[in-house]
Amino acid sequence: MGEPILGRFITHTSAYQRVFEPGPGKSYPRDSWLKTTAPKAPCVTARLVVLVDHWTGSMGEGIAIGFDALHHAEIVGTPMARLRGGTGEFTLPNSKIPVHFPIERLYQVNGAAREIFTPRYLVDLTHARGEDPILARGLKVLERRP
């Protein structure tokens, strides 16, 4: 659950992600809704960058696009895992084994599919050697922000 984390960086209830549960007769965007988060004390006002890469998935993706939607952090890194939605857990009746199935599509607040999000500060890892290039770029972005 990313809402408590995002809530530390806002002063009023704000949208961070759009959700759509497909089903008969439903269509996007008409039947979608915005997920919101409420402020959670204490409010953090420090400058912030969120570092992401291809291993960033699930709620990590939600937090990254959430901070982008809230305009509170700069997102630095590579495209993320590009997971296409949220899952729900169901228990098989005879074996009692829990299974997870996709049950919802997730979108950025602006309506774009979550999986196509690209960090504003894109880092090319093709020739990366030595230091962590995403961390190095993130530190440079922090130095430039007022």
Coordinates of C-alpha atoms in Angstrom, one line a residue:
M1 CA 0.0 0.0 0.0
G2 CA 1.7 3.2 -1.2
E3 CA -0.9 5.6 0.1
P4 CA 0.8 6.1 3.5
I5 CA 4.1 6.8 1.9
L6 CA 2.7 9.3 -0.6
G7 CA 0.6 10.9 2.2
R8 CA 3.7 12.0 4.0
F9 CA 4.5 14.4 1.1
I10 CA 1.2 16.1 0.6
T11 CA -0.9 18.7 2.4
H12 CA -4.3 17.8 0.9
T13 CA -6.0 14.7 -0.5
S14 CA -4.7 14.1 -4.0
A15 CA -5.1 11.6 -6.8
Y16 CA -2.2 9.4 -7.6
Q17 CA -3.5 6.6 -9.9
R18 CA -6.5 5.7 -12.1
V19 CA -8.2 2.3 -11.8
F20 CA -10.4 0.3 -14.1
E21 CA -12.0 -3.1 -13.4
P22 CA -12.9 -4.6 -16.7
G23 CA -16.3 -6.4 -17.0
P24 CA -19.4 -6.8 -19.1
G25 CA -20.8 -3.5 -20.2
K26 CA -17.9 -1.5 -18.7
S27 CA -15.6 0.7 -20.7
Y28 CA -12.5 2.8 -20.1
P29 CA -12.4 5.7 -19.1
R30 CA -16.1 6.0 -18.3
D31 CA -16.0 3.3 -15.6
S32 CA -12.6 4.1 -14.1
W33 CA -11.9 6.0 -10.9
L34 CA -9.1 7.9 -9.3
K35 CA -7.3 6.5 -6.3
T36 CA -6.5 9.1 -3.8
T37 CA -4.3 9.5 -0.8
A38 CA -4.7 11.7 2.2
P39 CA -2.1 13.7 4.1
K40 CA -0.3 11.8 6.8
A41 CA 1.7 13.7 9.5
P42 CA 4.4 14.6 9.7
C43 CA 4.6 16.2 6.2
V44 CA 8.0 15.9 4.6
T45 CA 8.9 18.9 2.5
A46 CA 12.5 17.8 1.5
R47 CA 13.5 17.7 -2.1
L48 CA 13.0 14.2 -3.4
V49 CA 14.0 12.0 -6.4
V50 CA 12.5 8.5 -6.9
L51 CA 14.9 6.0 -8.5
V52 CA 13.4 3.3 -10.7
D53 CA 14.6 0.6 -13.1
H54 CA 13.4 -2.5 -14.8
W55 CA 13.1 -4.2 -11.4
T56 CA 10.6 -1.6 -10.1
G57 CA 7.2 -3.3 -10.2
S58 CA 3.8 -3.5 -8.5
M59 CA 3.4 -0.9 -5.8
G60 CA 6.9 0.5 -6.7
E61 CA 5.4 1.5 -10.0
G62 CA 2.4 2.9 -8.3
I63 CA 4.5 5.0 -5.9
A64 CA 6.7 6.3 -8.8
I65 CA 3.7 7.4 -10.9
G66 CA 2.0 8.7 -7.8
F67 CA 4.9 11.0 -7.0
D68 CA 5.0 12.1 -10.6
A69 CA 1.2 12.9 -10.5
L70 CA 1.6 14.8 -7.2
H71 CA 4.5 16.9 -8.7
H72 CA 6.5 16.3 -5.6
A73 CA 9.4 14.3 -6.9
E74 CA 11.5 13.9 -10.0
I75 CA 11.6 10.3 -11.3
V76 CA 15.0 9.1 -12.4
G77 CA 16.0 5.8 -14.0
T78 CA 14.9 3.4 -16.7
P79 CA 11.5 2.2 -17.8
M80 CA 10.0 0.1 -14.9
A81 CA 8.7 -3.5 -15.0
R82 CA 5.7 -2.4 -17.0
L83 CA 3.2 -4.6 -15.1
R84 CA -0.2 -4.2 -16.6
G85 CA -2.5 -4.2 -13.7
G86 CA -3.5 -5.1 -10.2
T87 CA -4.2 -8.6 -8.9
G88 CA -6.7 -10.1 -6.6
E89 CA -6.3 -13.2 -4.5
F90 CA -8.7 -16.1 -4.7
T91 CA -8.6 -19.4 -2.9
L92 CA -9.3 -22.6 -4.8
P93 CA -12.3 -24.3 -3.1
N94 CA -11.0 -27.9 -2.9
S95 CA -7.3 -27.5 -2.4
K96 CA -7.5 -24.2 -0.5
I97 CA -4.5 -23.0 -2.6
P98 CA -4.4 -19.2 -3.0
V99 CA -4.0 -17.9 -6.6
H100 CA -3.7 -14.4 -8.0
F101 CA -5.4 -13.2 -11.1
P102 CA -5.3 -9.8 -12.8
I103 CA -8.5 -8.0 -11.9
E104 CA -7.9 -4.4 -12.7
R105 CA -6.1 -2.2 -15.2
L106 CA -4.0 0.7 -13.7
Y107 CA -3.4 4.1 -15.3
Q108 CA -1.6 7.3 -14.7
V109 CA -3.8 10.1 -13.4
N110 CA -3.6 11.7 -16.9
G111 CA -5.3 8.5 -18.3
A112 CA -2.2 6.9 -19.9
A113 CA -1.6 3.3 -19.2
R114 CA 0.7 2.9 -16.2
E115 CA 3.0 0.5 -18.0
I116 CA 4.1 3.1 -20.6
F117 CA 5.3 5.6 -18.0
T118 CA 8.9 6.7 -18.6
P119 CA 10.9 8.6 -16.1
R120 CA 11.5 12.3 -16.9
Y121 CA 15.2 11.8 -16.3
L122 CA 15.9 8.6 -18.4
V123 CA 19.2 6.9 -17.7
D124 CA 20.8 4.8 -20.4
L125 CA 22.5 1.8 -18.8
T126 CA 24.0 0.5 -22.1
H127 CA 27.6 1.6 -21.2
A128 CA 27.3 1.7 -17.4
R129 CA 30.5 0.8 -15.6
G130 CA 31.5 1.3 -12.0
E131 CA 29.2 3.6 -10.0
D132 CA 25.4 3.3 -10.0
P133 CA 24.4 5.5 -13.0
I134 CA 20.8 5.9 -11.8
L135 CA 21.9 7.0 -8.3
A136 CA 24.5 9.4 -9.8
R137 CA 21.9 11.0 -12.1
G138 CA 19.5 11.3 -9.2
L139 CA 22.1 13.1 -7.1
K140 CA 22.7 15.5 -10.0
V141 CA 19.0 16.2 -10.4
L142 CA 18.8 16.9 -6.6
E143 CA 21.7 19.4 -6.9
R144 CA 19.9 21.3 -9.7
R145 CA 16.5 21.7 -8.0
P146 CA 15.9 25.0 -6.1

